[in-house]
Coordinates of C-alpha atoms and ligand atoms in Angstrom, one line a residue:
M278 CA 6.8 6.7 -0.5
S279 CA 4.9 7.2 -3.8
A280 CA 2.7 10.3 -5.3
S281 CA -0.4 6.7 -5.0
T282 CA 0.2 7.0 -1.3
L283 CA -1.0 10.2 -0.9
T284 CA -4.8 10.7 0.9
E285 CA -7.2 13.2 1.4
S286 CA -6.5 13.0 5.4
D287 CA -3.1 13.7 5.0
D288 CA -4.1 16.5 3.4
Q289 CA -5.9 18.4 5.5
K290 CA -4.2 17.3 8.9
T291 CA -0.7 18.7 7.1
Q292 CA -2.2 21.8 4.8
P293 CA -4.2 24.4 6.6
A294 CA -5.2 26.3 3.2
R295 CA -2.9 28.9 2.6
N296 CA -4.0 30.2 -0.9
L297 CA -8.9 30.7 -2.6
F298 CA -7.5 27.6 -4.9
E299 CA -6.9 25.0 -2.0
Q300 CA -10.9 25.1 -0.4
S301 CA -10.8 22.5 -3.6
P302 CA -9.8 18.9 -3.0
T303 CA -9.2 18.0 -6.8
Y304 CA -6.8 20.8 -5.9
R305 CA -5.1 19.8 -2.9
M306 CA -4.9 16.2 -5.1
A307 CA -3.6 18.1 -7.1
C308 CA -1.5 19.9 -5.1
R309 CA -0.1 16.7 -2.7
Q310 CA 0.8 14.8 -6.7
L311 CA 3.6 17.3 -7.5
Q312 CA 4.5 17.8 -3.8
L313 CA 5.2 13.6 -3.2
V314 CA 6.8 13.8 -6.6
A315 CA 9.2 16.5 -6.2
Q316 CA 9.6 15.0 -2.9
R317 CA 10.5 11.1 -3.8
F318 CA 12.8 12.2 -6.8
D319 CA 14.6 15.2 -5.6
L320 CA 12.8 18.3 -7.7
D321 CA 14.5 21.8 -6.9
P322 CA 12.2 23.2 -4.4
N323 CA 11.9 27.0 -5.6
I324 CA 10.9 25.3 -8.8
I325 CA 7.7 23.1 -7.0
A326 CA 6.5 26.2 -5.2
R327 CA 6.2 27.9 -8.5
L328 CA 4.2 25.3 -10.3
L329 CA 2.2 24.6 -6.7
V330 CA 0.4 28.3 -8.0
P331 CA -1.5 28.9 -11.2
K332 CA -0.1 30.9 -13.1
R333 CA -2.6 33.4 -14.3
S334 CA -7.1 33.2 -12.6
M335 CA -9.6 34.9 -14.2
V336 CA -12.7 35.1 -12.6
V337 CA -16.1 36.1 -14.5
S338 CA -19.4 37.4 -14.1
I339 CA -21.3 36.4 -17.7
P340 CA -25.1 37.6 -17.4
V341 CA -27.1 36.4 -20.1
R342 CA -30.3 38.0 -22.1
M343 CA -32.6 34.1 -20.8
D344 CA -35.0 33.8 -23.9
D345 CA -38.2 34.5 -21.7
G346 CA -36.4 37.3 -21.2
R347 CA -34.5 37.4 -17.9
T348 CA -31.5 37.9 -17.1
E349 CA -29.6 34.9 -15.8
V350 CA -25.8 35.6 -14.3
F351 CA -23.4 32.3 -14.4
I352 CA -20.1 32.8 -12.9
G353 CA -16.4 31.9 -15.0
Y354 CA -13.1 30.9 -15.8
R355 CA -9.8 30.6 -17.0
V356 CA -6.7 29.5 -15.3
Q357 CA -2.9 29.4 -16.7
H358 CA -1.2 27.4 -14.9
S359 CA 2.0 27.6 -17.1
L360 CA 2.9 29.9 -19.1
T361 CA 6.9 29.3 -19.6
S362 CA 6.3 26.2 -22.3
G363 CA 4.5 28.4 -25.1
A364 CA 1.0 29.2 -25.3
S365 CA -1.0 27.7 -22.9
K366 CA -3.7 24.6 -23.8
G367 CA -6.7 23.6 -22.2
G368 CA -10.0 22.9 -22.1
L369 CA -13.5 24.8 -21.5
R370 CA -15.8 23.4 -19.6
Y371 CA -19.7 23.9 -19.4
H372 CA -21.3 21.7 -16.1
P373 CA -23.0 23.6 -13.0
S374 CA -20.5 22.1 -10.8
V375 CA -16.9 24.1 -12.1
E376 CA -15.3 25.9 -9.3
L377 CA -12.1 27.7 -9.4
G378 CA -9.9 25.3 -7.2
E379 CA -11.2 22.3 -10.1
V380 CA -10.7 24.4 -13.0
A381 CA -7.2 25.2 -11.4
A382 CA -6.0 21.2 -10.7
L383 CA -7.3 20.1 -14.7
A384 CA -5.2 23.0 -15.4
M385 CA -2.1 22.3 -13.9
W386 CA -2.9 18.2 -15.2
M387 CA -3.1 20.0 -18.8
S388 CA 0.9 21.5 -17.4
W389 CA 2.4 17.1 -17.3
K390 CA 0.8 16.7 -19.4
C391 CA 1.7 18.6 -22.3
G392 CA 5.1 17.7 -21.5
I393 CA 4.0 14.2 -21.7
M394 CA 3.7 14.5 -25.1
N395 CA 6.5 16.9 -25.3
L396 CA 4.1 19.6 -26.0
P397 CA 5.0 23.3 -26.5
F398 CA 2.7 24.0 -24.6
G399 CA 1.8 24.9 -20.5
G400 CA -1.7 23.9 -19.4
A401 CA -4.5 25.9 -18.2
K402 CA -8.7 25.4 -18.5
G403 CA -12.0 26.7 -18.4
G404 CA -14.9 26.8 -17.0
I405 CA -18.5 27.7 -16.9
A406 CA -20.4 26.9 -13.9
V407 CA -23.7 26.2 -16.3
D408 CA -26.1 22.5 -16.4
P409 CA -25.8 22.9 -20.6
A410 CA -28.4 20.3 -21.2
Q411 CA -30.8 23.6 -19.2
L412 CA -30.2 25.7 -22.0
S413 CA -31.7 26.3 -25.9
R414 CA -28.7 26.7 -28.4
T415 CA -29.5 30.9 -28.6
E416 CA -29.0 31.2 -24.5
L417 CA -25.9 28.6 -24.8
E418 CA -23.9 30.7 -28.0
R419 CA -24.8 33.9 -26.2
L420 CA -23.4 32.7 -22.9
T421 CA -20.2 31.8 -24.7
R422 CA -20.1 34.4 -26.4
R423 CA -20.2 36.4 -23.9
F424 CA -17.3 34.7 -21.6
T425 CA -15.2 34.6 -24.7
E426 CA -15.2 38.1 -24.3
E427 CA -15.0 38.7 -20.9
V428 CA -11.6 36.7 -21.1
L429 CA -10.6 38.2 -24.8
T430 CA -7.5 40.3 -21.8
I431 CA -6.1 37.0 -21.5
I432 CA -6.5 34.6 -24.4
G433 CA -5.1 34.5 -27.6
P434 CA -3.6 31.9 -30.3
R435 CA 0.5 32.7 -28.8
V436 CA -1.5 33.4 -25.4
D437 CA -3.5 30.9 -24.5
V438 CA -5.9 28.7 -27.1
M439 CA -9.1 26.8 -25.7
A440 CA -10.6 23.2 -26.9
P441 CA -13.5 21.4 -25.7
D442 CA -14.1 19.7 -22.8
L443 CA -17.1 18.8 -20.5
G444 CA -20.5 19.9 -21.6
T445 CA -19.4 21.9 -24.3
D446 CA -18.0 20.9 -28.3
E447 CA -17.3 22.0 -32.7
Q448 CA -20.3 24.5 -32.4
T449 CA -18.7 26.1 -28.5
M450 CA -15.1 26.3 -30.1
A451 CA -16.7 27.8 -33.8
W452 CA -18.7 30.4 -31.1
I453 CA -15.6 31.5 -29.5
M454 CA -13.5 31.5 -33.3
D455 CA -16.0 33.6 -34.5
T456 CA -16.7 36.0 -31.4
Y457 CA -12.5 36.3 -31.0
S458 CA -12.2 37.0 -34.8
M459 CA -14.6 39.9 -35.3
K460 CA -13.0 41.5 -32.0
V461 CA -8.9 41.2 -34.0
G462 CA -10.6 42.0 -37.4
Y463 CA -10.1 38.8 -39.3
A464 CA -10.3 35.3 -38.9
C465 CA -8.3 34.0 -36.4
P466 CA -8.7 30.4 -36.5
E467 CA -5.9 29.3 -34.2
I468 CA -7.7 31.0 -31.5
V469 CA -9.0 27.7 -30.6
T470 CA -8.8 23.7 -31.3
G471 CA -11.6 21.1 -31.7
K472 CA -13.1 23.7 -34.5
P473 CA -15.2 21.5 -37.1
V474 CA -13.3 21.2 -40.0
E475 CA -14.5 23.8 -42.0
I476 CA -13.5 26.5 -40.4
G477 CA -10.4 25.1 -40.7
G478 CA -10.3 22.2 -37.5
C479 CA -8.3 19.1 -37.9
V480 CA -9.8 16.2 -39.1
G481 CA -10.1 13.5 -36.4
R482 CA -9.3 15.7 -33.6
R483 CA -12.7 14.2 -32.5
E484 CA -12.5 11.4 -32.3
A485 CA -8.6 12.3 -31.4
T486 CA -8.9 11.0 -27.3
G487 CA -11.1 8.3 -27.5
R488 CA -8.4 7.2 -30.2
G489 CA -6.0 7.6 -27.7
V490 CA -6.5 6.1 -24.8
T491 CA -7.8 2.5 -28.1
Y492 CA -3.7 3.3 -28.6
C493 CA -2.8 3.1 -24.7
V494 CA -5.2 0.0 -24.4
M495 CA -3.9 -1.9 -26.9
E496 CA -0.2 -1.8 -25.9
A497 CA -0.7 -2.3 -22.5
L498 CA -3.2 -6.0 -23.3
E499 CA -0.2 -6.3 -24.7
Q500 CA 1.9 -6.0 -21.5
I501 CA -0.8 -8.1 -19.7
G502 CA -1.1 -10.8 -22.1
V503 CA -3.8 -11.1 -23.7
R504 CA -6.0 -10.4 -27.5
P505 CA -7.7 -7.8 -28.1
E506 CA -10.6 -10.1 -29.0
E507 CA -10.3 -12.1 -25.9
S508 CA -11.2 -9.1 -24.5
T509 CA -14.5 -7.1 -22.1
A510 CA -15.1 -3.6 -21.8
V511 CA -17.0 -1.3 -19.3
V512 CA -17.0 2.2 -20.3
Q513 CA -18.1 4.6 -18.0
G514 CA -19.9 8.5 -20.3
F515 CA -20.5 7.8 -23.0
G516 CA -20.2 11.6 -25.0
N517 CA -17.4 13.0 -27.5
V518 CA -14.2 10.3 -25.4
G519 CA -16.6 7.7 -24.5
S520 CA -18.6 6.8 -27.0
V521 CA -15.0 7.3 -29.3
T522 CA -13.6 4.7 -26.9
C523 CA -15.9 2.4 -27.5
Q524 CA -16.7 2.2 -31.4
E525 CA -12.4 1.8 -31.2
L526 CA -12.6 -0.1 -28.6
H527 CA -15.6 -2.9 -30.9
A528 CA -13.5 -2.0 -34.2
R529 CA -10.4 -4.0 -32.4
G530 CA -13.2 -6.5 -31.6
V531 CA -13.3 -5.5 -28.2
K532 CA -17.0 -6.2 -26.3
I533 CA -17.9 -4.4 -24.6
I534 CA -20.4 -5.2 -22.3
A535 CA -22.3 -2.4 -20.4
V536 CA -21.6 1.5 -20.8
A537 CA -23.5 4.3 -19.1
D538 CA -23.7 8.3 -18.9
R539 CA -25.7 10.4 -16.5
F540 CA -29.3 9.1 -17.1
G541 CA -28.7 5.7 -16.7
A542 CA -27.1 2.6 -17.7
I543 CA -26.9 -1.1 -19.3
Q544 CA -25.2 -4.0 -20.1
N545 CA -25.4 -7.1 -22.5
P546 CA -22.7 -9.7 -21.7
R547 CA -22.3 -10.5 -24.8
G548 CA -21.6 -7.7 -26.3
L549 CA -23.6 -4.1 -27.4
D550 CA -23.2 -3.2 -30.9
I551 CA -21.8 -0.2 -30.6
P552 CA -22.9 1.5 -34.1
A553 CA -26.2 1.2 -33.6
L554 CA -26.1 2.7 -30.1
I555 CA -24.1 5.5 -31.0
R556 CA -27.4 5.8 -34.1
H557 CA -29.4 5.0 -30.9
T558 CA -29.2 8.3 -28.9
S559 CA -27.3 10.4 -32.0
E560 CA -31.1 9.9 -32.7
G561 CA -31.4 11.8 -29.3
R562 CA -32.9 8.9 -27.6
L563 CA -31.7 7.9 -24.3
L564 CA -28.6 5.3 -23.9
R565 CA -30.5 3.8 -20.9
D566 CA -34.0 3.4 -23.5
F567 CA -31.0 1.7 -25.9
P568 CA -33.3 -1.9 -27.0
G569 CA -30.1 -3.9 -27.6
G570 CA -29.2 -3.8 -23.9
E571 CA -30.5 -3.9 -20.6
P572 CA -31.1 -1.0 -18.1
M573 CA -28.8 -1.8 -15.3
D574 CA -28.1 0.7 -11.9
P575 CA -25.5 2.4 -12.4
A576 CA -24.1 2.6 -9.2
E577 CA -22.8 -1.2 -10.3
L578 CA -21.1 0.0 -13.5
L579 CA -18.0 0.1 -12.3
T580 CA -17.3 -3.0 -10.0
M581 CA -18.8 -5.0 -12.9
P582 CA -16.5 -8.0 -13.9
C583 CA -14.1 -6.8 -16.8
T584 CA -10.5 -7.3 -18.7
I585 CA -10.4 -3.2 -19.6
L586 CA -13.0 -0.2 -17.2
V587 CA -12.9 3.3 -18.4
P588 CA -13.5 6.3 -16.6
A589 CA -15.1 8.6 -19.4
A590 CA -16.9 10.5 -17.2
L591 CA -16.4 12.2 -14.0
E592 CA -13.2 13.2 -11.8
R593 CA -12.7 11.2 -8.4
V594 CA -15.6 8.6 -9.7
I595 CA -13.2 5.7 -8.4
H596 CA -12.5 6.2 -4.5
A597 CA -12.0 4.3 -0.8
N598 CA -15.8 2.5 -1.0
N599 CA -15.2 1.3 -4.3
A600 CA -11.8 1.0 -4.8
R601 CA -11.5 -2.7 -3.4
N602 CA -13.9 -4.3 -5.5
L603 CA -12.6 -2.6 -9.5
R604 CA -12.5 -6.7 -10.7
C605 CA -11.0 -4.9 -13.7
R606 CA -7.3 -5.9 -15.5
I607 CA -6.4 -3.1 -16.7
L608 CA -7.6 0.9 -15.2
A609 CA -8.3 3.3 -18.4
E610 CA -8.1 6.5 -17.2
A611 CA -9.9 8.2 -20.1
A612 CA -11.6 11.5 -17.9
N613 CA -9.4 13.4 -15.8
G614 CA -9.0 12.7 -12.2
P615 CA -11.1 9.6 -12.0
T616 CA -9.1 9.0 -9.6
T617 CA -9.4 9.6 -5.8
P618 CA -5.7 9.9 -3.9
E619 CA -7.1 7.1 -1.1
A620 CA -8.3 4.5 -4.1
D621 CA -4.7 4.2 -6.1
L622 CA -3.4 3.7 -2.0
I623 CA -6.0 0.7 -2.3
L624 CA -5.4 -0.3 -6.2
S625 CA -1.3 0.6 -5.6
D626 CA -2.1 -2.9 -3.6
S627 CA -3.2 -4.4 -6.6
D628 CA -2.3 -6.0 -9.8
I629 CA -4.5 -3.8 -11.9
F630 CA -1.9 -2.2 -14.9
I631 CA -3.3 1.4 -14.6
I632 CA -2.7 4.1 -18.0
P633 CA -2.8 7.2 -15.9
D634 CA -5.0 9.8 -16.9
V635 CA -1.8 12.6 -17.9
L636 CA -1.5 9.8 -20.2
C637 CA -4.5 8.5 -21.5
N638 CA -6.3 10.8 -22.8
A639 CA -3.5 12.8 -23.7
G640 CA -4.8 12.3 -27.1
G641 CA -7.1 15.5 -27.2
V642 CA -4.6 17.8 -27.1
T643 CA -2.4 15.7 -29.2
V644 CA -3.6 16.5 -32.1
S645 CA -5.3 19.7 -31.1
Y646 CA -1.7 21.0 -31.5
F647 CA -1.8 18.9 -34.9
E648 CA -4.6 21.6 -35.4
W649 CA -2.5 25.1 -33.8
V650 CA 0.0 23.7 -36.1
Q651 CA -1.8 23.4 -39.3
D652 CA -4.5 26.8 -38.7
I653 CA -0.5 28.9 -38.0
Q654 CA 0.6 27.1 -41.2
Q655 CA -2.6 27.2 -43.1
F656 CA -1.3 24.1 -44.5
F657 CA -4.1 21.1 -43.7
W658 CA -3.3 17.0 -43.2
D659 CA -5.1 14.5 -43.9
E660 CA -6.7 11.8 -41.6
R661 CA -4.3 9.1 -42.2
K662 CA -1.4 11.5 -41.5
V663 CA -3.0 12.9 -38.5
N664 CA -3.8 9.4 -36.8
E665 CA -0.5 8.2 -37.7
T666 CA 1.6 10.8 -36.1
L667 CA -0.4 10.4 -32.9
R668 CA -0.5 6.8 -32.6
D669 CA 3.5 7.5 -32.9
L670 CA 3.8 10.3 -30.0
M671 CA 0.9 8.9 -27.9
L672 CA 3.3 4.7 -28.1
R673 CA 6.5 6.5 -28.0
A674 CA 5.3 8.2 -24.3
F675 CA 3.3 5.2 -23.5
H676 CA 6.5 3.3 -23.4
Q677 CA 8.4 6.4 -21.6
V678 CA 5.8 5.7 -18.9
V679 CA 7.0 2.3 -18.4
R680 CA 10.0 2.2 -18.8
L681 CA 10.4 4.7 -16.3
A682 CA 7.8 3.1 -14.5
K683 CA 10.8 -0.3 -14.5
Q684 CA 13.5 1.9 -13.7
R685 CA 12.1 4.0 -10.8
E686 CA 10.3 0.6 -9.7
V687 CA 7.6 3.3 -9.2
S688 CA 3.6 3.4 -10.0
M689 CA 2.3 3.9 -13.5
R690 CA 1.0 7.6 -12.2
S691 CA 4.7 8.4 -10.5
A692 CA 5.8 7.7 -13.1
G693 CA 3.7 9.5 -15.8
L694 CA 4.3 12.5 -13.9
L695 CA 7.4 12.3 -13.2
L696 CA 7.9 13.0 -17.2
G697 CA 5.5 15.7 -17.3
I698 CA 6.6 17.1 -14.5
Q699 CA 10.1 17.0 -15.2
K700 CA 10.0 18.6 -18.1
V701 CA 8.3 21.7 -17.3
A702 CA 10.6 22.0 -14.3
N703 CA 13.7 21.9 -16.6
E704 CA 12.3 24.1 -18.9
K705 CA 11.9 26.4 -15.4
L706 CA 14.6 26.6 -14.7
R707 CA 16.7 26.9 -18.2
R708 CA 14.9 30.3 -18.2
G709 CA 15.7 31.6 -14.9
L710 CA 13.1 33.8 -12.9
F711 CA 13.0 37.0 -13.7
P712 CA 13.8 40.1 -12.5
Ligands
LIG265 P1 -18.9 14.7 -22.5 O1 -19.9 16.0 -22.0 O2 -18.5 14.3 -24.0 O3 -19.2 13.4 -21.9 C1 -19.1 13.8 -20.8 C2 -20.4 11.8 -20.6 O4 -20.5 11.7 -19.2 C3 -21.5 12.4 -21.0 O5 -22.2 11.3 -22.1 C4 -22.1 11.8 -20.1 O6 -23.6 11.9 -19.6 C5 -22.1 11.5 -18.8 N1 -21.9 11.6 -17.3 C6 -21.3 12.6 -16.6 N2 -22.2 12.1 -15.9 C7 -22.6 11.0 -15.6 C8 -22.4 10.2 -14.6 N3 -22.1 10.3 -12.4 N4 -22.3 9.1 -14.7 C9 -22.4 8.4 -16.1 N5 -22.8 8.9 -16.8 C10 -21.9 10.3 -16.4 O7 -17.4 15.5 -22.1 P2 -16.0 14.7 -23.0 O8 -15.3 15.7 -23.8 O9 -16.0 12.7 -23.4 O10 -14.8 14.7 -21.7 C11 -15.7 13.1 -20.8 C12 -13.9 13.6 -19.6 O11 -13.3 13.3 -20.7 C13 -13.9 14.8 -18.6 O12 -13.3 14.4 -17.5 C14 -12.4 15.5 -19.5 O13 -12.5 16.1 -19.4 C15 -12.2 14.2 -20.0 N6 -11.3 15.1 -21.3 C16 -11.8 15.2 -21.8 C17 -11.3 15.5 -23.8 C18 -11.7 15.5 -25.1 O14 -11.0 16.1 -25.8 N7 -13.3 16.2 -24.8 C19 -9.5 15.2 -23.5 C20 -9.2 14.8 -22.3 C21 -10.2 14.7 -21.2

């Protein structure tokens, strides 16, 4: 049995909820992936029992004075899955559907991602259940600063380091850095990554995840023997990761034939003019109003025929009801957890080359690591060094996963998970159990 043979219904039959995380299907999905890899590769059950539950979690209420004088209370989370390999590391997400179990699953995946990339971090994740588009800039600033204050006791440059994720950006990180620095009494850039360059951010960090996705896609194209100029791509999500992936693929000659964001989708079979689309959206206009594309039904986006499909928005968008209809040669999982286990099972019977999320989107945390190192050393790299080192590490991880998949005759997902889980498990084994 491989990690890809898990289904939600199996999960419900065999796994009554044992803790408050398990009410989340995303968390159950992450746990079953871990259990199946552990069973298949005979990993130490005592270590796996420890890895199934996050090390530390905090739920906070965040009262915010709104611009109209009302007080609104939001719920925020920070989950640290593992502190074994070093500080925990992971994004902070602002989205209405954020809940504890989802954050815990994302934290667990961060541990495997750091393991695959061989970074000295454990996994963490945070989030606030909020629609950032409904808040003014000043409300967002108060929300972010109050959240930082609430989780202050469990974060720190050697304890837990946040980064941007869905719905947060460089400005969010700048507010966190400023709030933390005010509390400790000195400028502490290494408390977050993904900050503006002016205050200790790393050149190329904003683009890092999309670049990492592109490096993996280029290797995958080589594996299936297709040239970039002969390829087409469909991208769901046009935020940080999606827009940079489009830009980087476009720059390498790939034709982007459709893109979507939360407000709609557009297509152009001759290829969208990506630089023009980026100018269009950065001027505050909606993607769906771009004159160089035809509006289309977003529900049809993922099943369009293309060489490369890039989900770069939300989890669980490829599921049992649409997986059979995928018409791509490569599935590059830029988002976290975009493919449900049922869909994975269906896809395992196809010849689609899957670049699993834990590998595909690891460019972000990798350059976050570079940023953290530079902040601690107060010695900054240029963009050439950042991009070259990122490319080296991404290619090394990509080929390690491909080799492991071949050696063990398992899927790319199982191989990626095995590599990441094994690294964390070995470290736990070496350190032993306290007391
Ligand atoms: P973002 O907020 O910058 O962009 C998200 C995009 O998804 C937006 O364009 C939004 O409109 C779109 N979107 C939201 N709902 C949608 C829907 N239903 N259909 C189509 N599009 C929709 O977020 P991001 O930082 O680009 O993150 C995207 C994904 O990548 C997330 O899963 C995140 O966890 C993952 N990720 C991000 C990073 C990073 O460095 N930012 C690193 C690793 C993984």
